[in-house]
Amino acid sequence: MKIRPLVQSLVLLLNNAYLKGFMSGRIYKGPLKGVCVPGLNCYSCPGALFSCPLGSLQAILAGWEYSFSFYVTGLLLGFGAIFGRFICGFLCPFGLIQELLHKIPLFKNKRIIKIPKFFLYIKYVILAVFVVALPVFAKGEFGVGYPAFCKFLCPAGTIEAGLPLLAGSEGLRKAAAGLFLWKALLSAAVVVGCIAVYRLFCRVLCPLGAFYSLFNKISLLRIDPDETRGALCKMGLNPRREVNSLECIRCGDCKRYAKRRPAGLGSSAEVMANTSAHIIHSA
Amino acid sequence: MTHGKYLRYLPFAILAVAGLFIAIGVARGEVASVMEKAVNICLECIGIG
């Protein structure tokens, strides 16, 4: 039995265990909301018990009270130093949603796609501009800004919070206008993209993954390249060379290939054939 | 001591800084600010605000 889907499912359920919220269309207001989880999970999701670290960081940076969030930054630094992008692979609810979307058989011949490096850097720009710079500097006359990533880009907010809340509230539906349409279209594009390409949002757009990636080479939890095998993993990485690179989410698939077929037994191509995958080298 | 050996201790140093940051944040009341935002529906998040 694979451990990762089990852990991911438990994390998704634990993060969104306030089931009453889905029935009532109201969000949890208890003390757990003061704690940020490591993964991307909108705190306005009716089931959310905890807070989203990105939303919390932006909310504090955009507020008038503090110019820097020691609390959320400390949590993010701690998560990063221990786990790196293991969080993306195991502990991120939106990561699981993307993986489930990729299982939808909408496109034939799904391939492992090696995304060109230029696109992989977009998430760092989003982190710098939308999560940090705009909330800090784009403030109104009362010294209050806005969480730019949540407001303009975050598909987790639209999918996990916007859709269920709007479905249960006529007032919110009436208030939805151009901005909601933009976010809905963007979220639809992310959904289609994730059906076609494994974890497209994670790889190209996610600022939380971008932050954790900075710790991938030094975090306490790493994968030994000598224990890996395979030509290309689902993230489009060569396990031997890139197992602790910025893009590795530590899903551990390369370690499972290695256990199944130790070095010296069979070629990488055979390993990939076992996964029924095709490879595109586009970079 | 080599560069690689220094790197081995870096995550522990970051963890120490992280712990200090969390303590400072809690002491100056940031948890209440996070709570305040999180217990109300985030209109920006759902695409209305």
PDB file of N, CA, C and O in Angstrom, chain A residues 12-57:
ATOM      1  N   LEU A  12      -5.610  16.347   4.165  1.00  0.00           N
ATOM      2  CA  LEU A  12      -6.733  17.082   3.571  1.00  0.00           C
ATOM      3  C   LEU A  12      -7.945  17.054   4.506  1.00  0.00           C
ATOM      4  O   LEU A  12      -8.591  18.081   4.746  1.00  0.00           O
ATOM      5  N   LEU A  13      -8.230  15.861   5.064  1.00  0.00           N
ATOM      6  CA  LEU A  13      -9.380  15.727   5.967  1.00  0.00           C
ATOM      7  C   LEU A  13      -9.172  16.492   7.268  1.00  0.00           C
ATOM      8  O   LEU A  13     -10.074  17.170   7.758  1.00  0.00           O
ATOM      9  N   LEU A  14      -7.965  16.389   7.816  1.00  0.00           N
ATOM     10  CA  LEU A  14      -7.663  17.078   9.073  1.00  0.00           C
ATOM     11  C   LEU A  14      -7.753  18.594   8.897  1.00  0.00           C
ATOM     12  O   LEU A  14      -8.284  19.306   9.744  1.00  0.00           O
ATOM     13  N   ASN A  15      -7.224  19.075   7.765  1.00  0.00           N
ATOM     14  CA  ASN A  15      -7.271  20.517   7.500  1.00  0.00           C
ATOM     15  C   ASN A  15      -8.698  21.027   7.334  1.00  0.00           C
ATOM     16  O   ASN A  15      -8.988  22.177   7.619  1.00  0.00           O
ATOM     17  N   ASN A  16      -9.571  20.157   6.845  1.00  0.00           N
ATOM     18  CA  ASN A  16     -10.938  20.589   6.530  1.00  0.00           C
ATOM     19  C   ASN A  16     -11.968  19.736   7.276  1.00  0.00           C
ATOM     20  O   ASN A  16     -12.951  19.286   6.700  1.00  0.00           O
ATOM     21  N   ALA A  17     -11.711  19.538   8.558  1.00  0.00           N
ATOM     22  CA  ALA A  17     -12.548  18.630   9.346  1.00  0.00           C
ATOM     23  C   ALA A  17     -13.798  19.295   9.923  1.00  0.00           C
ATOM     24  O   ALA A  17     -14.592  18.634  10.596  1.00  0.00           O
ATOM     25  N   TYR A  18     -13.978  20.571   9.677  1.00  0.00           N
ATOM     26  CA  TYR A  18     -15.173  21.257  10.179  1.00  0.00           C
ATOM     27  C   TYR A  18     -16.326  21.026   9.183  1.00  0.00           C
ATOM     28  O   TYR A  18     -16.727  21.917   8.438  1.00  0.00           O
ATOM     29  N   LEU A  19     -16.823  19.796   9.184  1.00  0.00           N
ATOM     30  CA  LEU A  19     -17.811  19.391   8.175  1.00  0.00           C
ATOM     31  C   LEU A  19     -19.114  20.181   8.296  1.00  0.00           C
ATOM     32  O   LEU A  19     -19.813  20.403   7.306  1.00  0.00           O
ATOM     33  N   LYS A  20     -19.400  20.620   9.525  1.00  0.00           N
ATOM     34  CA  LYS A  20     -20.607  21.424   9.758  1.00  0.00           C
ATOM     35  C   LYS A  20     -20.616  22.681   8.872  1.00  0.00           C
ATOM     36  O   LYS A  20     -21.676  23.151   8.456  1.00  0.00           O
ATOM     37  N   GLY A  21     -19.416  23.186   8.589  1.00  0.00           N
ATOM     38  CA  GLY A  21     -19.315  24.395   7.782  1.00  0.00           C
ATOM     39  C   GLY A  21     -19.864  24.200   6.375  1.00  0.00           C
ATOM     40  O   GLY A  21     -20.463  25.113   5.802  1.00  0.00           O
ATOM     41  N   PHE A  22     -19.665  23.003   5.818  1.00  0.00           N
ATOM     42  CA  PHE A  22     -20.161  22.746   4.470  1.00  0.00           C
ATOM     43  C   PHE A  22     -21.693  22.712   4.448  1.00  0.00           C
ATOM     44  O   PHE A  22     -22.312  23.063   3.454  1.00  0.00           O
ATOM     45  N   MET A  23     -22.276  22.268   5.563  1.00  0.00           N
ATOM     46  CA  MET A  23     -23.740  22.199   5.642  1.00  0.00           C
ATOM     47  C   MET A  23     -24.341  23.599   5.853  1.00  0.00           C
ATOM     48  O   MET A  23     -25.335  23.961   5.237  1.00  0.00           O
ATOM     49  N   SER A  24     -23.687  24.365   6.734  1.00  0.00           N
ATOM     50  CA  SER A  24     -24.263  25.662   7.110  1.00  0.00           C
ATOM     51  C   SER A  24     -23.810  26.809   6.211  1.00  0.00           C
ATOM     52  O   SER A  24     -24.396  27.881   6.229  1.00  0.00           O
ATOM     53  N   GLY A  25     -22.723  26.587   5.446  1.00  0.00           N
ATOM     54  CA  GLY A  25     -22.189  27.677   4.625  1.00  0.00           C
ATOM     55  C   GLY A  25     -21.456  28.720   5.447  1.00  0.00           C
ATOM     56  O   GLY A  25     -21.246  29.842   5.006  1.00  0.00           O
ATOM     57  N   ARG A  26     -21.062  28.341   6.668  1.00  0.00           N
ATOM     58  CA  ARG A  26     -20.318  29.272   7.535  1.00  0.00           C
ATOM     59  C   ARG A  26     -18.950  28.682   7.846  1.00  0.00           C
ATOM     60  O   ARG A  26     -18.783  27.464   7.829  1.00  0.00           O
ATOM     61  N   ILE A  27     -17.992  29.561   8.181  1.00  0.00           N
ATOM     62  CA  ILE A  27     -16.646  29.057   8.436  1.00  0.00           C
ATOM     63  C   ILE A  27     -16.402  28.889   9.933  1.00  0.00           C
ATOM     64  O   ILE A  27     -17.088  29.500  10.764  1.00  0.00           O
ATOM     65  N   TYR A  28     -15.402  28.058  10.256  1.00  0.00           N
ATOM     66  CA  TYR A  28     -15.017  27.800  11.642  1.00  0.00           C
ATOM     67  C   TYR A  28     -14.412  29.066  12.254  1.00  0.00           C
ATOM     68  O   TYR A  28     -13.598  29.740  11.625  1.00  0.00           O
ATOM     69  N   LYS A  29     -14.779  29.364  13.489  1.00  0.00           N
ATOM     70  CA  LYS A  29     -14.284  30.590  14.130  1.00  0.00           C
ATOM     71  C   LYS A  29     -13.561  30.309  15.447  1.00  0.00           C
ATOM     72  O   LYS A  29     -13.402  31.195  16.270  1.00  0.00           O
ATOM     73  N   GLY A  30     -13.135  29.059  15.641  1.00  0.00           N
ATOM     74  CA  GLY A  30     -12.512  28.674  16.908  1.00  0.00           C
ATOM     75  C   GLY A  30     -11.031  29.020  17.003  1.00  0.00           C
ATOM     76  O   GLY A  30     -10.443  29.574  16.061  1.00  0.00           O
ATOM     77  N   PRO A  31     -10.417  28.685  18.130  1.00  0.00           N
ATOM     78  CA  PRO A  31      -9.020  29.084  18.393  1.00  0.00           C
ATOM     79  C   PRO A  31      -7.985  28.436  17.483  1.00  0.00           C
ATOM     80  O   PRO A  31      -6.886  28.977  17.323  1.00  0.00           O
ATOM     81  N   LEU A  32      -8.319  27.291  16.858  1.00  0.00           N
ATOM     82  CA  LEU A  32      -7.333  26.646  15.970  1.00  0.00           C
ATOM     83  C   LEU A  32      -6.985  27.525  14.775  1.00  0.00           C
ATOM     84  O   LEU A  32      -5.945  27.355  14.139  1.00  0.00           O
ATOM     85  N   LYS A  33      -7.871  28.460  14.461  1.00  0.00           N
ATOM     86  CA  LYS A  33      -7.622  29.344  13.310  1.00  0.00           C
ATOM     87  C   LYS A  33      -6.389  30.232  13.522  1.00  0.00           C
ATOM     88  O   LYS A  33      -5.908  30.872  12.599  1.00  0.00           O
ATOM     89  N   GLY A  34      -5.884  30.261  14.739  1.00  0.00           N
ATOM     90  CA  GLY A  34      -4.666  31.026  14.990  1.00  0.00           C
ATOM     91  C   GLY A  34      -3.406  30.293  14.565  1.00  0.00           C
ATOM     92  O   GLY A  34      -2.314  30.855  14.579  1.00  0.00           O
ATOM     93  N   VAL A  35      -3.564  29.041  14.171  1.00  0.00           N
ATOM     94  CA  VAL A  35      -2.406  28.219  13.768  1.00  0.00           C
ATOM     95  C   VAL A  35      -2.373  28.080  12.250  1.00  0.00           C
ATOM     96  O   VAL A  35      -3.397  27.778  11.636  1.00  0.00           O
ATOM     97  N   CYS A  36      -1.208  28.308  11.659  1.00  0.00           N
ATOM     98  CA  CYS A  36      -1.059  28.147  10.207  1.00  0.00           C
ATOM     99  C   CYS A  36      -0.594  26.731   9.891  1.00  0.00           C
ATOM    100  O   CYS A  36       0.312  26.212  10.537  1.00  0.00           O
ATOM    101  N   VAL A  37      -1.207  26.114   8.899  1.00  0.00           N
ATOM    102  CA  VAL A  37      -0.746  24.796   8.429  1.00  0.00           C
ATOM    103  C   VAL A  37       0.394  25.004   7.431  1.00  0.00           C
ATOM    104  O   VAL A  37       0.537  26.096   6.888  1.00  0.00           O
ATOM    105  N   PRO A  38       1.203  23.988   7.180  1.00  0.00           N
ATOM    106  CA  PRO A  38       2.300  24.176   6.229  1.00  0.00           C
ATOM    107  C   PRO A  38       1.861  24.272   4.774  1.00  0.00           C
ATOM    108  O   PRO A  38       2.504  24.933   3.979  1.00  0.00           O
ATOM    109  N   GLY A  39       0.744  23.624   4.415  1.00  0.00           N
ATOM    110  CA  GLY A  39       0.337  23.575   3.005  1.00  0.00           C
ATOM    111  C   GLY A  39      -0.645  24.668   2.629  1.00  0.00           C
ATOM    112  O   GLY A  39      -1.071  25.478   3.464  1.00  0.00           O
ATOM    113  N   LEU A  40      -1.003  24.687   1.339  1.00  0.00           N
ATOM    114  CA  LEU A  40      -1.939  25.678   0.810  1.00  0.00           C
ATOM    115  C   LEU A  40      -3.369  25.178   1.020  1.00  0.00           C
ATOM    116  O   LEU A  40      -3.787  24.210   0.396  1.00  0.00           O
ATOM    117  N   ASN A  41      -4.083  25.815   1.935  1.00  0.00           N
ATOM    118  CA  ASN A  41      -5.477  25.449   2.212  1.00  0.00           C
ATOM    119  C   ASN A  41      -6.206  26.702   2.674  1.00  0.00           C
ATOM    120  O   ASN A  41      -5.924  27.209   3.760  1.00  0.00           O
ATOM    121  N   CYS A  42      -7.119  27.195   1.849  1.00  0.00           N
ATOM    122  CA  CYS A  42      -7.756  28.491   2.128  1.00  0.00           C
ATOM    123  C   CYS A  42      -8.485  28.480   3.458  1.00  0.00           C
ATOM    124  O   CYS A  42      -9.278  27.589   3.739  1.00  0.00           O
ATOM    125  N   TYR A  43      -8.229  29.518   4.277  1.00  0.00           N
ATOM    126  CA  TYR A  43      -8.882  29.565   5.585  1.00  0.00           C
ATOM    127  C   TYR A  43     -10.335  29.997   5.508  1.00  0.00           C
ATOM    128  O   TYR A  43     -11.032  29.997   6.527  1.00  0.00           O
ATOM    129  N   SER A  44     -10.775  30.363   4.332  1.00  0.00           N
ATOM    130  CA  SER A  44     -12.202  30.654   4.180  1.00  0.00           C
ATOM    131  C   SER A  44     -12.964  29.464   3.608  1.00  0.00           C
ATOM    132  O   SER A  44     -14.164  29.590   3.325  1.00  0.00           O
ATOM    133  N   CYS A  45     -12.294  28.344   3.442  1.00  0.00           N
ATOM    134  CA  CYS A  45     -13.005  27.119   3.076  1.00  0.00           C
ATOM    135  C   CYS A  45     -13.935  26.777   4.244  1.00  0.00           C
ATOM    136  O   CYS A  45     -13.507  26.841   5.407  1.00  0.00           O
ATOM    137  N   PRO A  46     -15.203  26.459   3.974  1.00  0.00           N
ATOM    138  CA  PRO A  46     -16.131  26.192   5.090  1.00  0.00           C
ATOM    139  C   PRO A  46     -15.651  25.095   6.038  1.00  0.00           C
ATOM    140  O   PRO A  46     -16.042  25.079   7.200  1.00  0.00           O
ATOM    141  N   GLY A  47     -14.799  24.203   5.570  1.00  0.00           N
ATOM    142  CA  GLY A  47     -14.338  23.121   6.438  1.00  0.00           C
ATOM    143  C   GLY A  47     -13.025  23.415   7.149  1.00  0.00           C
ATOM    144  O   GLY A  47     -12.601  22.638   8.016  1.00  0.00           O
ATOM    145  N   ALA A  48     -12.352  24.515   6.796  1.00  0.00           N
ATOM    146  CA  ALA A  48     -10.993  24.751   7.299  1.00  0.00           C
ATOM    147  C   ALA A  48     -10.959  24.977   8.811  1.00  0.00           C
ATOM    148  O   ALA A  48     -11.676  25.824   9.336  1.00  0.00           O
ATOM    149  N   LEU A  49     -10.097  24.220   9.469  1.00  0.00           N
ATOM    150  CA  LEU A  49      -9.914  24.383  10.915  1.00  0.00           C
ATOM    151  C   LEU A  49      -8.745  25.315  11.220  1.00  0.00           C
ATOM    152  O   LEU A  49      -8.663  25.889  12.288  1.00  0.00           O
ATOM    153  N   PHE A  50      -7.802  25.379  10.282  1.00  0.00           N
ATOM    154  CA  PHE A  50      -6.567  26.134  10.521  1.00  0.00           C
ATOM    155  C   PHE A  50      -6.441  27.262   9.490  1.00  0.00           C
ATOM    156  O   PHE A  50      -7.275  27.405   8.616  1.00  0.00           O
ATOM    157  N   SER A  51      -5.349  28.005   9.600  1.00  0.00           N
ATOM    158  CA  SER A  51      -5.145  29.139   8.694  1.00  0.00           C
ATOM    159  C   SER A  51      -4.166  28.812   7.581  1.00  0.00           C
ATOM    160  O   SER A  51      -3.267  27.999   7.743  1.00  0.00           O
ATOM    161  N   CYS A  52      -4.348  29.517   6.473  1.00  0.00           N
ATOM    162  CA  CYS A  52      -3.426  29.389   5.345  1.00  0.00           C
ATOM    163  C   CYS A  52      -2.210  30.281   5.628  1.00  0.00           C
ATOM    164  O   CYS A  52      -2.377  31.458   5.942  1.00  0.00           O
ATOM    165  N   PRO A  53      -0.989  29.753   5.496  1.00  0.00           N
ATOM    166  CA  PRO A  53       0.176  30.592   5.807  1.00  0.00           C
ATOM    167  C   PRO A  53       0.332  31.771   4.855  1.00  0.00           C
ATOM    168  O   PRO A  53       0.720  32.862   5.288  1.00  0.00           O
ATOM    169  N   LEU A  54      -0.008  31.557   3.572  1.00  0.00           N
ATOM    170  CA  LEU A  54       0.140  32.655   2.618  1.00  0.00           C
ATOM    171  C   LEU A  54      -0.887  33.755   2.873  1.00  0.00           C
ATOM    172  O   LEU A  54      -0.568  34.945   2.853  1.00  0.00           O
ATOM    173  N   GLY A  55      -2.131  33.342   3.134  1.00  0.00           N
ATOM    174  CA  GLY A  55      -3.183  34.322   3.422  1.00  0.00           C
ATOM    175  C   GLY A  55      -2.860  35.104   4.680  1.00  0.00           C
ATOM    176  O   GLY A  55      -3.013  36.326   4.727  1.00  0.00           O
ATOM    177  N   SER A  56      -2.382  34.396   5.713  1.00  0.00           N
ATOM    178  CA  SER A  56      -2.061  35.059   6.985  1.00  0.00           C
ATOM    179  C   SER A  56      -0.902  36.035   6.812  1.00  0.00           C
ATOM    180  O   SER A  56      -0.937  37.153   7.344  1.00  0.00           O
ATOM    181  N   LEU A  57       0.121  35.608   6.078  1.00  0.00           N
ATOM    182  CA  LEU A  57       1.288  36.477   5.857  1.00  0.00           C
ATOM    183  C   LEU A  57       0.863  37.763   5.144  1.00  0.00           C
ATOM    184  O   LEU A  57       1.218  38.876   5.564  1.00  0.00           O
TER     185      LEU A  57
END
